[in-house]
Coordinates of C-alpha atoms in Angstrom, one line a residue:
M577 CA 0.0 -0.1 0.0
Q578 CA 3.1 2.0 0.6
D579 CA 4.5 1.9 -2.4
L580 CA 1.0 2.6 -4.4
A581 CA 1.1 6.1 -2.3
V582 CA 4.7 6.6 -2.8
G583 CA 4.3 5.5 -6.7
H584 CA 1.4 7.9 -7.1
Y585 CA 2.2 10.7 -5.1
R586 CA 2.3 13.6 -7.8
T587 CA -1.3 12.2 -8.8
F588 CA -2.6 12.7 -5.3
I589 CA -0.9 16.2 -4.8
V590 CA -3.0 16.9 -7.6
A591 CA -6.4 15.6 -7.1
A592 CA -6.1 17.3 -3.6
E593 CA -5.0 20.8 -5.5
A594 CA -7.9 20.0 -8.1
L595 CA -10.5 19.3 -4.9
H596 CA -9.2 22.6 -3.4
S597 CA -10.0 24.5 -6.4
I598 CA -13.5 23.3 -6.5
G599 CA -14.1 24.4 -3.1
E600 CA -13.1 28.0 -3.8
E601 CA -14.8 27.5 -7.0
M602 CA -18.5 26.9 -5.2
T603 CA -17.8 29.0 -2.0
S604 CA -18.0 31.4 -5.5
V605 CA -20.8 30.1 -7.4
D606 CA -22.6 30.0 -3.8
K607 CA -21.8 34.0 -3.1
H608 CA -23.1 35.0 -6.8
L609 CA -25.9 33.0 -5.8
E610 CA -26.6 35.2 -2.6
N611 CA -26.3 38.0 -4.5
L612 CA -29.1 36.7 -6.9
I613 CA -31.3 35.5 -4.6
S614 CA -31.2 39.7 -3.4
E615 CA -31.6 40.8 -6.3
I616 CA -35.3 39.0 -7.0
P617 CA -37.3 41.0 -5.1
Q618 CA -35.8 44.2 -6.6
L619 CA -36.2 42.6 -9.8
T620 CA -39.7 41.4 -9.1
S621 CA -40.8 45.1 -8.1
G622 CA -40.0 46.0 -11.3
C623 CA -41.2 43.5 -13.8
N624 CA -44.3 44.3 -11.9
E625 CA -43.6 48.2 -12.4
F626 CA -43.4 47.5 -16.0
V627 CA -46.4 44.7 -16.3
E628 CA -48.7 48.2 -15.3
S629 CA -46.7 50.7 -17.3
G630 CA -47.9 48.5 -19.7
Y631 CA -51.5 48.4 -18.9
Q632 CA -51.5 52.1 -18.1
I633 CA -50.5 52.9 -21.7
L634 CA -52.5 50.2 -23.4
D635 CA -55.1 52.7 -22.0
K636 CA -54.3 55.1 -23.3
R637 CA -53.9 53.4 -27.0
N638 CA -57.7 52.1 -26.5
L639 CA -58.9 56.1 -25.5
N640 CA -56.9 57.9 -28.4
Q641 CA -58.0 54.6 -30.5
M642 CA -62.0 55.2 -29.7
L643 CA -61.5 58.9 -30.1
L644 CA -59.8 58.3 -33.8
T645 CA -63.2 55.5 -34.3
N646 CA -65.5 58.3 -33.5
H647 CA -63.3 61.5 -34.5
S648 CA -66.0 62.7 -37.9
I649 CA -68.9 62.7 -35.1
I650 CA -67.2 64.3 -32.5
L651 CA -66.1 67.0 -35.4
D652 CA -69.8 67.6 -36.5
L653 CA -70.9 68.0 -32.3
L654 CA -67.6 70.3 -32.4
E655 CA -69.2 72.5 -35.1
I656 CA -72.5 72.6 -34.2
P657 CA -72.1 76.0 -31.9
Q658 CA -70.4 78.3 -35.3
L659 CA -73.3 76.3 -37.6
M660 CA -76.4 78.2 -34.4
D661 CA -74.3 81.1 -34.9
V662 CA -74.5 81.3 -38.6
C663 CA -78.1 80.3 -38.2
A664 CA -78.7 82.9 -35.5
E665 CA -77.0 85.9 -37.5
R666 CA -78.6 85.0 -40.5
Q667 CA -82.1 84.8 -39.0
L668 CA -82.7 81.2 -40.7

């Protein structure tokens, strides 16, 4: 057993160094994951604000679309006072 250990000494050293390196990398990954987890509530809040502003924009778009659809009717209604003035001046 001792001969095997001595014969593969360098392999054991490389394996130990690799294990140490993997441990450091796992610690780094753990820290990054903790940072990510701590930022998730802020991301969720930002997404909710984005969705809310999207709904507001959609509401405004729908109002503009309705205004455009009824444009000629609204224009006719707005011209009525002027037409009434003309009729009154001409006594029609």
